[in-house]
Amino acid sequence: MERIRHAVLVQTDRNSAIVLSRDESFTVATDGSFDLSRAWALLKQGASSGEVAVTIGCDVGAIESFVAALRDVGLWIEVGADREVVSVVSALETLNAAVTMWKRHSVIHPIFRLLEDEQRRSSLLISLMVEVCHFTAQTPRIGCVAAAYASSSDGRRRLLLHAADEQDHYIDLTRAVGKALSVDGRDILSSQPAIATTLICSYLEHLARNHVPAYAACLQFLEADPGVAEKAHDAFTSLATKNDVPVAVAQAFARHSREDMLAGHASVGPAVIAAEFPSGIPAVAMDEMLNAVHTLKHSFDSLYDALSTEWADPAQSYLLRGAVRADMI
């Protein structure tokens, strides 16, 4: 059976779009007789060219031509072949391609356009940094949970080393953000994280307890690629300067990224997966890993959505949300 390859559609206008597929990108276009995004959505659901044409009210030939164009660039593929076990090498190549695709999609979220446009948005940037502090403080504990449930000694060892490396990183981050807000760094962690941050941490802990390879796949999404980490200092400094946030705060986040790179954190996830599945990866487990990363990516989208909304409405905006006390109700 032939289906559209899983990819990210970034529409540029009604009739054309950029498609992020694995570690490549393509431009696709229609003949103007149908809405590209509707046709794409129906094809992703498994509809035939005829069904798509009837649903959106266009000539079936236009859809068939569109499908042929997708096939020419490798976006229309054969699926459903026997694949009970996937080799480790093939699985890690697929995972890396998917992670690359979803990372590229993540960084074009509207929150980053807000942070890079002509307006100064210090509250939005600091709010994002506060959530990173909350998240970073939780990751070592979750990593230790994953280590406890790992089935291989090598996977367990790598997860424990990763957790140990991350153990104190939140201290430098919270101290820097605290100075920017004129509060003690401990006040950052005593504030209430955004609901989306709490859900992200809960989801990762669920994976750590129930599917260590899926947790390891998510680590690959969370850790910066070496090339990106090398550029972190300039990127963070640019964002901070543009949004009137002290450069010292940006430098703390850049140090964290660089320390992770030097410690080889980008390779931890794939190494754990290989340790957990030395003889090949069951296709079902491979699908579960990919879906875990996809869910995590959209969870971060939800966090960015929430922060962007709160920043846009001053009545809802907050930087540090205090805990509720019973004697104040």
PDB file of N, CA and C in Angstrom, residues 228-263:
ATOM      1  N   VAL A 228      24.766  22.743  16.819  1.00  0.00           N
ATOM      2  CA  VAL A 228      23.875  23.748  17.402  1.00  0.00           C
ATOM      3  C   VAL A 228      24.454  24.262  18.709  1.00  0.00           C
ATOM      4  N   ALA A 229      24.978  23.354  19.515  1.00  0.00           N
ATOM      5  CA  ALA A 229      25.547  23.748  20.807  1.00  0.00           C
ATOM      6  C   ALA A 229      26.711  24.713  20.631  1.00  0.00           C
ATOM      7  N   GLU A 230      27.501  24.510  19.582  1.00  0.00           N
ATOM      8  CA  GLU A 230      28.636  25.393  19.335  1.00  0.00           C
ATOM      9  C   GLU A 230      28.178  26.825  19.060  1.00  0.00           C
ATOM     10  N   LYS A 231      26.987  26.962  18.471  1.00  0.00           N
ATOM     11  CA  LYS A 231      26.471  28.289  18.125  1.00  0.00           C
ATOM     12  C   LYS A 231      25.587  28.869  19.228  1.00  0.00           C
ATOM     13  N   ALA A 232      25.438  28.144  20.338  1.00  0.00           N
ATOM     14  CA  ALA A 232      24.483  28.546  21.372  1.00  0.00           C
ATOM     15  C   ALA A 232      24.817  29.901  21.975  1.00  0.00           C
ATOM     16  N   HIS A 233      26.113  30.174  22.179  1.00  0.00           N
ATOM     17  CA  HIS A 233      26.485  31.419  22.838  1.00  0.00           C
ATOM     18  C   HIS A 233      25.988  32.628  22.045  1.00  0.00           C
ATOM     19  N   ASP A 234      26.263  32.629  20.750  1.00  0.00           N
ATOM     20  CA  ASP A 234      25.833  33.763  19.923  1.00  0.00           C
ATOM     21  C   ASP A 234      24.309  33.855  19.848  1.00  0.00           C
ATOM     22  N   ALA A 235      23.642  32.698  19.746  1.00  0.00           N
ATOM     23  CA  ALA A 235      22.182  32.692  19.631  1.00  0.00           C
ATOM     24  C   ALA A 235      21.523  33.221  20.896  1.00  0.00           C
ATOM     25  N   PHE A 236      21.970  32.725  22.060  1.00  0.00           N
ATOM     26  CA  PHE A 236      21.397  33.165  23.328  1.00  0.00           C
ATOM     27  C   PHE A 236      21.705  34.637  23.589  1.00  0.00           C
ATOM     28  N   THR A 237      22.939  35.049  23.282  1.00  0.00           N
ATOM     29  CA  THR A 237      23.320  36.442  23.506  1.00  0.00           C
ATOM     30  C   THR A 237      22.498  37.380  22.643  1.00  0.00           C
ATOM     31  N   SER A 238      22.262  36.983  21.395  1.00  0.00           N
ATOM     32  CA  SER A 238      21.474  37.805  20.484  1.00  0.00           C
ATOM     33  C   SER A 238      20.044  37.974  21.001  1.00  0.00           C
ATOM     34  N   LEU A 239      19.429  36.879  21.446  1.00  0.00           N
ATOM     35  CA  LEU A 239      18.065  36.954  21.968  1.00  0.00           C
ATOM     36  C   LEU A 239      17.997  37.828  23.212  1.00  0.00           C
ATOM     37  N   ALA A 240      18.980  37.660  24.108  1.00  0.00           N
ATOM     38  CA  ALA A 240      18.981  38.439  25.344  1.00  0.00           C
ATOM     39  C   ALA A 240      19.151  39.929  25.057  1.00  0.00           C
ATOM     40  N   THR A 241      20.094  40.264  24.204  1.00  0.00           N
ATOM     41  CA  THR A 241      20.353  41.669  23.884  1.00  0.00           C
ATOM     42  C   THR A 241      19.129  42.315  23.252  1.00  0.00           C
ATOM     43  N   LYS A 242      18.518  41.619  22.322  1.00  0.00           N
ATOM     44  CA  LYS A 242      17.362  42.165  21.619  1.00  0.00           C
ATOM     45  C   LYS A 242      16.187  42.389  22.561  1.00  0.00           C
ATOM     46  N   ASN A 243      16.055  41.539  23.594  1.00  0.00           N
ATOM     47  CA  ASN A 243      14.897  41.612  24.484  1.00  0.00           C
ATOM     48  C   ASN A 243      15.207  42.221  25.853  1.00  0.00           C
ATOM     49  N   ASP A 244      16.319  42.940  25.954  1.00  0.00           N
ATOM     50  CA  ASP A 244      16.681  43.640  27.192  1.00  0.00           C
ATOM     51  C   ASP A 244      16.804  42.707  28.394  1.00  0.00           C
ATOM     52  N   VAL A 245      17.374  41.551  28.166  1.00  0.00           N
ATOM     53  CA  VAL A 245      17.665  40.603  29.244  1.00  0.00           C
ATOM     54  C   VAL A 245      19.177  40.598  29.438  1.00  0.00           C
ATOM     55  N   PRO A 246      19.665  40.654  30.692  1.00  0.00           N
ATOM     56  CA  PRO A 246      21.113  40.691  30.913  1.00  0.00           C
ATOM     57  C   PRO A 246      21.847  39.574  30.182  1.00  0.00           C
ATOM     58  N   VAL A 247      22.945  39.939  29.545  1.00  0.00           N
ATOM     59  CA  VAL A 247      23.722  38.957  28.780  1.00  0.00           C
ATOM     60  C   VAL A 247      24.214  37.828  29.679  1.00  0.00           C
ATOM     61  N   ALA A 248      24.456  38.115  30.956  1.00  0.00           N
ATOM     62  CA  ALA A 248      24.922  37.083  31.881  1.00  0.00           C
ATOM     63  C   ALA A 248      23.931  35.930  31.977  1.00  0.00           C
ATOM     64  N   VAL A 249      22.645  36.217  31.838  1.00  0.00           N
ATOM     65  CA  VAL A 249      21.631  35.161  31.863  1.00  0.00           C
ATOM     66  C   VAL A 249      21.803  34.275  30.629  1.00  0.00           C
ATOM     67  N   ALA A 250      21.949  34.906  29.486  1.00  0.00           N
ATOM     68  CA  ALA A 250      22.140  34.152  28.246  1.00  0.00           C
ATOM     69  C   ALA A 250      23.397  33.284  28.323  1.00  0.00           C
ATOM     70  N   GLN A 251      24.443  33.817  28.912  1.00  0.00           N
ATOM     71  CA  GLN A 251      25.695  33.063  29.004  1.00  0.00           C
ATOM     72  C   GLN A 251      25.539  31.804  29.855  1.00  0.00           C
ATOM     73  N   ALA A 252      24.696  31.876  30.892  1.00  0.00           N
ATOM     74  CA  ALA A 252      24.457  30.698  31.728  1.00  0.00           C
ATOM     75  C   ALA A 252      23.804  29.585  30.908  1.00  0.00           C
ATOM     76  N   PHE A 253      22.833  29.947  30.070  1.00  0.00           N
ATOM     77  CA  PHE A 253      22.168  28.947  29.243  1.00  0.00           C
ATOM     78  C   PHE A 253      23.109  28.414  28.159  1.00  0.00           C
ATOM     79  N   ALA A 254      23.958  29.291  27.631  1.00  0.00           N
ATOM     80  CA  ALA A 254      24.925  28.848  26.633  1.00  0.00           C
ATOM     81  C   ALA A 254      25.935  27.877  27.249  1.00  0.00           C
ATOM     82  N   ARG A 255      26.359  28.156  28.497  1.00  0.00           N
ATOM     83  CA  ARG A 255      27.291  27.242  29.183  1.00  0.00           C
ATOM     84  C   ARG A 255      26.663  25.868  29.361  1.00  0.00           C
ATOM     85  N   HIS A 256      25.404  25.855  29.735  1.00  0.00           N
ATOM     86  CA  HIS A 256      24.706  24.576  29.914  1.00  0.00           C
ATOM     87  C   HIS A 256      24.722  23.779  28.616  1.00  0.00           C
ATOM     88  N   SER A 257      24.404  24.438  27.519  1.00  0.00           N
ATOM     89  CA  SER A 257      24.384  23.774  26.229  1.00  0.00           C
ATOM     90  C   SER A 257      25.772  23.250  25.849  1.00  0.00           C
ATOM     91  N   ARG A 258      26.791  24.068  26.097  1.00  0.00           N
ATOM     92  CA  ARG A 258      28.150  23.655  25.739  1.00  0.00           C
ATOM     93  C   ARG A 258      28.641  22.512  26.633  1.00  0.00           C
ATOM     94  N   GLU A 259      28.334  22.574  27.925  1.00  0.00           N
ATOM     95  CA  GLU A 259      28.741  21.498  28.832  1.00  0.00           C
ATOM     96  C   GLU A 259      28.107  20.170  28.419  1.00  0.00           C
ATOM     97  N   ASP A 260      26.834  20.226  28.023  1.00  0.00           N
ATOM     98  CA  ASP A 260      26.170  19.008  27.557  1.00  0.00           C
ATOM     99  C   ASP A 260      26.855  18.466  26.307  1.00  0.00           C
ATOM    100  N   MET A 261      27.257  19.365  25.403  1.00  0.00           N
ATOM    101  CA  MET A 261      27.928  18.935  24.183  1.00  0.00           C
ATOM    102  C   MET A 261      29.257  18.261  24.502  1.00  0.00           C
ATOM    103  N   LEU A 262      30.040  18.894  25.370  1.00  0.00           N
ATOM    104  CA  LEU A 262      31.348  18.345  25.716  1.00  0.00           C
ATOM    105  C   LEU A 262      31.237  17.004  26.431  1.00  0.00           C
ATOM    106  N   ALA A 263      30.127  16.814  27.146  1.00  0.00           N
ATOM    107  CA  ALA A 263      29.910  15.550  27.856  1.00  0.00           C
ATOM    108  C   ALA A 263      29.342  14.469  26.934  1.00  0.00           C
TER     109      ALA A 263
END
